[in-house]
Short mmCIF file of C-alpha atoms in Angstrom, two decimals:
data_model
loop_
_atom_site.label_atom_id
_atom_site.label_comp_id
_atom_site.label_asym_id
_atom_site.label_seq_id
_atom_site.Cartn_x
_atom_site.Cartn_y
_atom_site.Cartn_z
CA UNK A 1 21.33 -18.78 15.00
CA UNK A 2 21.06 -19.24 11.26
CA UNK A 3 23.80 -21.28 9.72
CA UNK A 4 25.68 -19.55 6.93
CA UNK A 5 24.38 -20.54 3.52
CA UNK A 6 26.59 -20.66 0.46
CA UNK A 7 25.68 -18.01 -2.07
CA UNK A 8 26.07 -20.62 -4.80
CA UNK A 9 22.78 -22.19 -3.65
CA UNK A 10 20.94 -18.88 -3.83
CA UNK A 11 19.56 -17.65 -7.17
CA UNK A 12 20.70 -14.19 -8.19
CA UNK A 13 17.71 -12.19 -6.99
CA UNK A 14 19.21 -9.08 -8.59
CA UNK A 15 18.58 -10.60 -12.02
CA UNK A 16 15.14 -9.40 -13.25
CA UNK A 17 14.57 -12.68 -15.11
CA UNK A 18 14.23 -14.48 -11.77
CA UNK A 19 11.09 -12.53 -10.94
CA UNK A 20 9.46 -13.47 -14.26
CA UNK A 21 9.86 -17.18 -13.51
CA UNK A 22 6.66 -19.11 -12.85
CA UNK A 23 8.28 -20.80 -9.84
CA UNK A 24 9.85 -17.73 -8.22
CA UNK A 25 7.51 -17.81 -5.21
CA UNK A 26 8.13 -21.53 -4.70
CA UNK A 27 11.87 -20.89 -4.70
CA UNK A 28 11.48 -18.03 -2.22
CA UNK A 29 9.30 -20.18 0.05
CA UNK A 30 11.97 -22.88 0.23
CA UNK A 31 14.71 -20.32 0.87
CA UNK A 32 12.65 -18.67 3.60
CA UNK A 33 11.95 -22.07 5.18
CA UNK A 34 15.71 -22.58 5.53
CA UNK A 35 16.55 -19.05 6.71
CA UNK A 36 14.94 -15.58 6.66
CA UNK A 37 18.25 -13.86 5.85
CA UNK A 38 20.68 -14.89 3.11
CA UNK A 39 24.03 -13.60 1.95
CA UNK A 40 24.29 -13.00 -1.81
CA UNK A 41 27.35 -12.13 -3.87
CA UNK A 42 25.81 -10.28 -6.80
CA UNK A 43 27.93 -9.91 -9.90
CA UNK A 44 26.60 -6.40 -10.52
CA UNK A 45 25.84 -5.19 -7.01
CA UNK A 46 28.45 -6.88 -4.84
CA UNK A 47 27.70 -8.45 -1.45
CA UNK A 48 24.12 -8.09 -0.19
CA UNK A 49 22.07 -9.38 2.69
CA UNK A 50 18.71 -10.61 1.34
CA UNK A 51 15.72 -10.23 3.67
CA UNK A 52 12.98 -12.76 2.82
CA UNK A 53 10.62 -12.73 5.80
CA UNK A 54 7.86 -10.34 6.82
CA UNK A 55 9.16 -9.93 10.37
CA UNK A 56 12.69 -9.05 9.27
CA UNK A 57 11.34 -6.69 6.60
CA UNK A 58 9.52 -4.74 9.30
CA UNK A 59 12.59 -4.71 11.52
CA UNK A 60 14.89 -3.36 8.82
CA UNK A 61 12.47 -0.84 7.29
CA UNK A 62 11.23 0.36 10.66
CA UNK A 63 14.61 1.12 12.23
CA UNK A 64 16.26 4.13 10.57
CA UNK A 65 18.70 4.39 13.48
CA UNK A 66 20.36 1.12 12.39
CA UNK A 67 19.51 0.98 8.70
CA UNK A 68 19.98 4.08 6.57
CA UNK A 69 18.43 5.23 3.28
CA UNK A 70 21.07 7.83 2.49
CA UNK A 71 23.39 5.42 0.68
CA UNK A 72 20.53 4.42 -1.60
CA UNK A 73 17.01 3.06 -1.37
CA UNK A 74 17.20 1.00 -4.58
CA UNK A 75 19.73 -1.20 -6.30
CA UNK A 76 21.15 -0.06 -9.61
CA UNK A 77 23.86 2.46 -8.78
CA UNK A 78 26.59 -0.18 -8.45
CA UNK A 79 28.66 -1.41 -5.55
CA UNK A 80 30.14 1.66 -3.91
CA UNK A 81 28.63 4.77 -5.48
CA UNK A 82 26.05 6.82 -3.61
CA UNK A 83 23.10 7.75 -5.81
CA UNK A 84 22.49 11.24 -7.11
CA UNK A 85 20.22 13.02 -4.68
CA UNK A 86 21.59 11.30 -1.57
CA UNK A 87 20.69 13.43 1.43
CA UNK A 88 18.50 15.66 -0.75
CA UNK A 89 15.52 13.57 -1.87
CA UNK A 90 12.93 12.25 0.57
CA UNK A 91 13.65 8.69 -0.51
CA UNK A 92 17.36 9.18 0.19
CA UNK A 93 17.30 10.90 3.57
CA UNK A 94 17.02 9.72 7.16
CA UNK A 95 15.16 11.34 10.06
CA UNK A 96 14.99 14.12 11.08
CA UNK A 97 15.58 15.65 7.63
CA UNK A 98 13.37 13.06 5.99
CA UNK A 99 10.55 13.96 8.35
CA UNK A 100 10.94 17.67 7.57
CA UNK A 101 10.90 17.14 3.78
CA UNK A 102 7.97 14.78 4.02
CA UNK A 103 6.04 17.24 6.15
CA UNK A 104 6.16 19.87 3.38
CA UNK A 105 4.17 17.78 0.91
CA UNK A 106 2.16 15.59 3.29
CA UNK A 107 -0.99 17.76 2.97
CA UNK A 108 -1.16 16.84 -0.74
CA UNK A 109 -1.15 13.11 0.05
CA UNK A 110 -3.20 12.82 3.21
CA UNK A 111 -6.25 10.57 3.47
CA UNK A 112 -8.36 13.72 3.55
CA UNK A 113 -6.83 15.00 0.31
CA UNK A 114 -7.26 11.59 -1.35
CA UNK A 115 -10.93 11.62 -0.38
CA UNK A 116 -11.29 15.13 -1.89
CA UNK A 117 -9.74 13.89 -5.14
CA UNK A 118 -11.89 10.77 -5.39
CA UNK A 119 -14.58 12.42 -7.52
CA UNK A 120 -12.08 13.66 -10.10
CA UNK A 121 -10.25 10.31 -10.10
CA UNK A 122 -13.51 8.41 -10.62
CA UNK A 123 -14.59 10.68 -13.48
CA UNK A 124 -11.23 10.41 -15.24
CA UNK A 125 -11.22 6.65 -14.78
CA UNK A 126 -14.73 6.13 -16.17
CA UNK A 127 -13.78 8.21 -19.22
CA UNK A 128 -10.66 6.10 -19.84
CA UNK A 129 -12.53 2.81 -19.43
CA UNK A 130 -15.41 3.91 -21.63
CA UNK A 131 -12.93 4.92 -24.31
CA UNK A 132 -11.50 1.39 -24.31
CA UNK A 133 -14.80 -0.44 -23.98
CA UNK A 134 -15.69 -0.66 -27.65
CA UNK A 135 -12.18 -0.86 -29.09
CA UNK A 136 -11.26 -4.19 -30.70
CA UNK A 137 -8.15 -4.24 -28.53
CA UNK A 138 -6.45 -2.03 -25.95
CA UNK A 139 -2.97 -1.99 -24.47
CA UNK A 140 -3.90 -1.90 -20.81
CA UNK A 141 -0.49 -0.46 -19.87
CA UNK A 142 -0.47 2.51 -22.21
CA UNK A 143 -4.16 3.29 -22.56
CA UNK A 144 -5.66 2.49 -19.15
CA UNK A 145 -3.27 2.04 -16.23
CA UNK A 146 -1.08 5.10 -16.84
CA UNK A 147 -3.55 7.78 -17.92
CA UNK A 148 -5.29 8.59 -14.64
CA UNK A 149 -2.32 8.69 -12.21
CA UNK A 150 -0.36 10.80 -14.69
CA UNK A 151 -3.12 13.39 -14.97
CA UNK A 152 -3.70 13.45 -11.21
CA UNK A 153 0.02 13.96 -10.55
CA UNK A 154 0.02 16.86 -13.01
CA UNK A 155 -2.83 18.36 -10.99
CA UNK A 156 -0.95 18.02 -7.71
CA UNK A 157 2.36 19.28 -9.06
CA UNK A 158 0.67 22.34 -10.54
CA UNK A 159 1.33 21.80 -14.24
CA UNK A 160 -0.64 24.58 -16.02
CA UNK A 161 -3.49 23.54 -18.30
CA UNK A 162 -1.74 25.00 -21.35
CA UNK A 163 1.31 22.77 -20.69
CA UNK A 164 -0.60 19.61 -19.78
CA UNK A 165 -0.59 17.86 -23.17
CA UNK A 166 3.14 18.57 -23.62
CA UNK A 167 4.01 17.25 -20.15
CA UNK A 168 1.83 14.16 -20.56
CA UNK A 169 3.58 13.36 -23.85
CA UNK A 170 7.01 13.77 -22.21
CA UNK A 171 5.96 11.56 -19.31
CA UNK A 172 4.50 8.95 -21.65
CA UNK A 173 7.86 8.68 -23.38
CA UNK A 174 9.76 8.78 -20.09
CA UNK A 175 7.70 5.93 -18.61
CA UNK A 176 6.62 3.99 -21.70
CA UNK A 177 9.27 4.61 -24.35
CA UNK A 178 10.23 1.59 -26.42
CA UNK A 179 13.91 1.67 -25.44
CA UNK A 180 15.90 2.67 -22.34
CA UNK A 181 17.54 5.38 -24.44
CA UNK A 182 14.18 6.87 -25.44
CA UNK A 183 12.98 6.85 -21.83
CA UNK A 184 16.18 8.47 -20.59
CA UNK A 185 16.05 11.16 -23.28
CA UNK A 186 12.45 12.01 -22.43
CA UNK A 187 13.29 12.20 -18.75
CA UNK A 188 16.11 14.61 -19.48
CA UNK A 189 13.59 16.80 -21.33
CA UNK A 190 11.19 16.67 -18.39
CA UNK A 191 13.69 17.93 -15.82
CA UNK A 192 14.37 21.32 -17.55
CA UNK A 193 10.61 21.85 -17.81
CA UNK A 194 10.19 21.25 -14.07
CA UNK A 195 13.15 23.56 -13.39
CA UNK A 196 11.58 26.38 -15.44
CA UNK A 197 8.22 25.87 -13.74
CA UNK A 198 9.91 25.90 -10.33
CA UNK A 199 11.53 29.26 -11.11
CA UNK A 200 8.13 30.70 -12.07
CA UNK A 201 6.55 29.39 -8.88
CA UNK A 202 9.23 31.02 -6.70
CA UNK A 203 7.75 34.42 -7.59
CA UNK A 204 4.19 33.31 -8.37
CA UNK A 205 3.39 30.46 -5.94
CA UNK A 206 0.16 28.47 -6.16
CA UNK A 207 -1.45 25.75 -4.07
CA UNK A 208 0.60 22.90 -5.51
CA UNK A 209 3.59 20.70 -4.71
CA UNK A 210 6.14 22.57 -6.80
CA UNK A 211 5.21 25.91 -5.21
CA UNK A 212 5.43 24.39 -1.74
CA UNK A 213 8.86 22.90 -2.27
CA UNK A 214 10.42 26.00 -3.87
CA UNK A 215 9.05 28.53 -1.36
CA UNK A 216 9.16 26.78 2.04
CA UNK A 217 12.08 26.35 4.40
CA UNK A 218 13.71 23.29 5.95
CA UNK A 219 16.06 23.82 8.91
CA UNK A 220 15.65 27.58 8.51
CA UNK A 221 16.71 27.63 4.85
CA UNK A 222 14.79 27.56 1.61
CA UNK A 223 15.45 24.39 -0.36
CA UNK A 224 17.86 24.90 -3.29
CA UNK A 225 15.91 24.75 -6.51
CA UNK A 226 17.68 21.60 -7.70
CA UNK A 227 16.78 19.77 -4.46
CA UNK A 228 13.16 20.88 -4.68
CA UNK A 229 12.88 19.64 -8.24
CA UNK A 230 14.64 16.34 -7.51
CA UNK A 231 11.86 15.72 -5.01
CA UNK A 232 9.19 16.78 -7.52
CA UNK A 233 10.62 14.36 -10.05
CA UNK A 234 10.73 11.57 -7.49
CA UNK A 235 7.11 12.22 -6.49
CA UNK A 236 6.00 12.22 -10.12
CA UNK A 237 7.75 8.94 -10.91
CA UNK A 238 6.52 7.22 -7.76
CA UNK A 239 2.98 8.50 -8.15
CA UNK A 240 2.65 7.14 -11.68
CA UNK A 241 4.74 3.97 -11.64
CA UNK A 242 3.27 2.30 -8.55
CA UNK A 243 -0.33 2.57 -9.76
CA UNK A 244 0.59 1.75 -13.35
CA UNK A 245 2.35 -1.50 -12.50
CA UNK A 246 0.01 -2.57 -9.70
CA UNK A 247 -3.15 -2.07 -11.76
CA UNK A 248 -1.68 -3.88 -14.78
CA UNK A 249 -0.41 -6.87 -12.79
CA UNK A 250 -3.67 -6.94 -10.83
CA UNK A 251 -5.69 -7.01 -14.06
CA UNK A 252 -3.59 -9.91 -15.33
CA UNK A 253 -4.11 -11.73 -12.02
CA UNK A 254 -7.87 -11.25 -12.22
CA UNK A 255 -7.98 -12.74 -15.72
CA UNK A 256 -6.16 -15.78 -14.33
CA UNK A 257 -8.42 -15.99 -11.26
CA UNK A 258 -11.97 -15.62 -12.61
CA UNK A 259 -13.37 -16.44 -9.16
CA UNK A 260 -11.72 -13.25 -7.84
CA UNK A 261 -13.13 -11.22 -10.75
CA UNK A 262 -16.61 -12.56 -9.96
CA UNK A 263 -16.10 -11.75 -6.27
CA UNK A 264 -15.15 -8.20 -7.21
CA UNK A 265 -18.44 -7.82 -9.11
CA UNK A 266 -20.61 -9.42 -6.41
CA UNK A 267 -22.82 -7.61 -3.91
CA UNK A 268 -21.02 -7.05 -0.64
CA UNK A 269 -17.57 -6.73 -2.19
CA UNK A 270 -15.36 -4.56 0.03
CA UNK A 271 -13.15 -2.46 -2.26
CA UNK A 272 -10.79 -1.47 0.55
CA UNK A 273 -9.99 -5.09 1.38
CA UNK A 274 -9.79 -5.99 -2.30
CA UNK A 275 -7.25 -3.29 -3.10
CA UNK A 276 -5.04 -4.32 -0.17
CA UNK A 277 -5.00 -7.91 -1.41
CA UNK A 278 -4.16 -6.86 -4.97
CA UNK A 279 -1.29 -4.78 -3.58
CA UNK A 280 0.00 -7.76 -1.58
CA UNK A 281 -0.44 -10.20 -4.45
CA UNK A 282 1.30 -8.09 -7.09
CA UNK A 283 4.07 -6.61 -4.90
CA UNK A 284 5.38 -4.73 -7.92
CA UNK A 285 7.98 -2.73 -5.99
CA UNK A 286 10.42 -5.62 -5.90
CA UNK A 287 12.84 -4.39 -3.28
CA UNK A 288 13.95 -1.72 -0.84
CA UNK A 289 17.62 -1.13 -0.09
CA UNK A 290 19.14 -0.08 3.24
CA UNK A 291 22.71 0.29 4.52
CA UNK A 292 23.72 -0.64 8.06
CA UNK A 293 24.81 2.44 9.98
CA UNK A 294 26.39 0.46 12.83
CA UNK A 295 27.56 -3.04 13.59
CA UNK A 296 24.46 -4.96 14.58
CA UNK A 297 22.80 -8.38 14.60
CA UNK A 298 19.87 -9.52 12.50
CA UNK A 299 18.30 -12.97 12.60
CA UNK A 300 21.37 -14.21 14.46
CA UNK A 301 23.77 -12.97 11.77
CA UNK A 302 26.45 -10.35 12.30
CA UNK A 303 25.85 -7.28 10.16
CA UNK A 304 28.75 -4.86 9.77
CA UNK A 305 28.44 -1.09 9.39
CA UNK A 306 28.34 -0.40 5.66
CA UNK A 307 26.76 -3.73 4.74
CA UNK A 308 23.83 -3.41 2.35
CA UNK A 309 20.52 -5.14 3.01
CA UNK A 310 17.76 -5.71 0.48
CA UNK A 311 14.18 -6.32 1.58
CA UNK A 312 12.53 -8.37 -1.17
CA UNK A 313 8.89 -7.28 -1.07
CA UNK A 314 7.30 -10.28 -2.86
CA UNK A 315 9.01 -12.65 -0.43
CA UNK A 316 7.82 -10.73 2.64
CA UNK A 317 4.29 -10.54 1.24
CA UNK A 318 4.05 -14.31 0.76
CA UNK A 319 5.42 -15.23 4.19
CA UNK A 320 3.38 -18.07 5.71
CA UNK A 321 4.21 -16.84 9.20
CA UNK A 322 2.25 -13.64 8.50
CA UNK A 323 -0.35 -14.59 5.87
CA UNK A 324 -2.66 -17.57 5.94
CA UNK A 325 -2.61 -19.39 2.59
CA UNK A 326 -0.43 -16.66 1.07
CA UNK A 327 -0.56 -18.17 -2.43
CA UNK A 328 -4.33 -17.72 -2.60
CA UNK A 329 -5.75 -14.49 -4.02
CA UNK A 330 -8.41 -13.65 -1.42
CA UNK A 331 -10.02 -10.27 -1.93
CA UNK A 332 -11.61 -10.40 1.54
CA UNK A 333 -8.31 -11.12 3.32
CA UNK A 334 -8.03 -9.53 6.75
CA UNK A 335 -5.78 -8.73 8.48
CA UNK A 336 -3.42 -7.85 5.64
CA UNK A 337 -0.25 -6.18 6.89
CA UNK A 338 1.55 -6.26 3.56
CA UNK A 339 4.67 -4.21 2.87
CA UNK A 340 3.82 -3.26 -0.72
CA UNK A 341 3.99 0.40 0.34
CA UNK A 342 7.02 -0.17 2.54
CA UNK A 343 7.08 0.13 6.32
CA UNK A 344 8.27 2.57 8.96
CA UNK A 345 9.32 6.19 8.39
CA UNK A 346 9.58 5.76 4.60
CA UNK A 347 6.10 4.28 4.24
CA UNK A 348 4.87 5.44 0.82
CA UNK A 349 3.58 9.00 1.13
CA UNK A 350 1.25 8.49 -1.83
CA UNK A 351 -0.43 5.35 -0.47
CA UNK A 352 -3.86 6.95 0.25
CA UNK A 353 -4.06 8.38 -3.28
CA UNK A 354 -2.85 5.14 -4.88
CA UNK A 355 -5.56 3.22 -3.01
CA UNK A 356 -8.23 5.61 -4.31
CA UNK A 357 -6.93 5.35 -7.88
CA UNK A 358 -6.83 1.55 -7.79
CA UNK A 359 -10.30 1.26 -6.23
CA UNK A 360 -11.79 3.64 -8.81
CA UNK A 361 -10.18 1.77 -11.69
CA UNK A 362 -11.48 -1.65 -10.76
CA UNK A 363 -14.86 -0.21 -9.84
CA UNK A 364 -15.10 1.30 -13.34
CA UNK A 365 -13.88 -1.89 -15.00
CA UNK A 366 -16.31 -4.21 -13.21
CA UNK A 367 -19.16 -1.77 -13.79
CA UNK A 368 -18.52 -1.56 -17.54
CA UNK A 369 -17.04 -4.95 -18.48
CA UNK A 370 -18.47 -8.42 -18.07
CA UNK A 371 -14.98 -9.81 -18.50
CA UNK A 372 -11.55 -8.85 -19.79
CA UNK A 373 -9.89 -11.03 -22.41
CA UNK A 374 -6.10 -11.19 -22.77
CA UNK A 375 -5.44 -11.30 -26.51
CA UNK A 376 -1.79 -12.35 -26.56
CA UNK A 377 0.88 -13.32 -24.05
CA UNK A 378 1.85 -10.35 -21.86
CA UNK A 379 5.34 -8.92 -22.19
CA UNK A 380 7.16 -8.62 -18.83
CA UNK A 381 9.55 -5.76 -18.32
CA UNK A 382 13.18 -6.12 -17.31
CA UNK A 383 13.09 -3.83 -14.30
CA UNK A 384 14.43 -4.72 -10.88
CA UNK A 385 12.66 -1.69 -9.38
CA UNK A 386 9.04 -2.07 -10.50
CA UNK A 387 8.25 -5.52 -11.85
CA UNK A 388 5.45 -5.25 -14.36
CA UNK A 389 4.53 -5.53 -18.00
CA UNK A 390 5.65 -3.57 -21.02
CA UNK A 391 2.34 -4.41 -22.68
CA UNK A 392 -0.92 -6.20 -21.91
CA UNK A 393 -3.20 -6.37 -24.93
CA UNK A 394 -6.81 -6.93 -23.90
CA UNK A 395 -10.38 -6.65 -25.09
CA UNK A 396 -13.03 -5.35 -22.71
CA UNK A 397 -16.30 -7.22 -23.20
CA UNK A 398 -19.14 -4.87 -22.30
CA UNK A 399 -21.78 -5.85 -19.79
CA UNK A 400 -25.22 -6.33 -21.20
CA UNK A 401 -27.68 -3.65 -20.09
CA UNK A 402 -30.26 -4.77 -17.55
CA UNK A 403 -33.93 -3.97 -17.42
#
């Protein structure tokens, strides 16, 4: 049984600045060596159980009967308040309702659908990379990593061509605005647009996500329009943010590990393995929250019904018990059972598409650029949800033509 550990010896993992520290993984390794489960008294979030090992992460995320999503899947709503959308959004429901909601949109995110979209993703990506290739400098975040997933999500949601530029501008501000206030304002503008589009699709449905959610039934009843659009909004945010942050942090990692960049450009490079390792290494989705539904035991500790547990993804993805030499970036790593996309019933529905988008991006970059130069120190964000960069100013140095 783990001995209880005083919270005063545990850094506040709910403080975003911890994750920007150069020694954060060393700290997590020492904590995990002492115990895989720690009790934290967070000033902003209250008492939390912190899951730091890969095995415990799988146990918590894989067992919806003991650990619920309905009281929140992410920190940030405070100590005792259930988030808006609880019991309505896929991310905030438990089986069987979660399974029913997920089933509605699964055809848009299947491996088969991702394979069908690969040609469009590759073409969009090459266009974005070529546009940056001869620029004296490019903000990788704004001009490369966000453009393709945003356009692909507009395709899947069913945003009409005539609205596309307007929606992209709103999303740009919602995701990349300079201040929290600007991002919140843009998001509030986006929701009425989705609501109006949802009303149109109720009477004129198409083959898209919005039409599916506003016209199909769950448990014998059509979803209320607000619930359908909450899910659309959640899908849009998840579909853009995961790829945006992973690709940016992966690009930064490759500039710091030139041997990995060379391996990516070498004959025999396996893009599928490479993408999985970049997902593990970056682990940009910092945490997943669950609430105990019943009194239970975890790692020898007594967990009470109502206790909140946080799976810290970067800790689980650097666990020496699961990954050999976890602090080495090895693009040929196999097996690689990372939890960057979660685990269990809430495993990221968009994972197949995200993998395609990431593979196409780094294929286009290595095809066009001999190397990527970071022009000034990157600016980390202050998010506890998706750890990434607010900006990454780079110059793409073109490959010399052969022959």
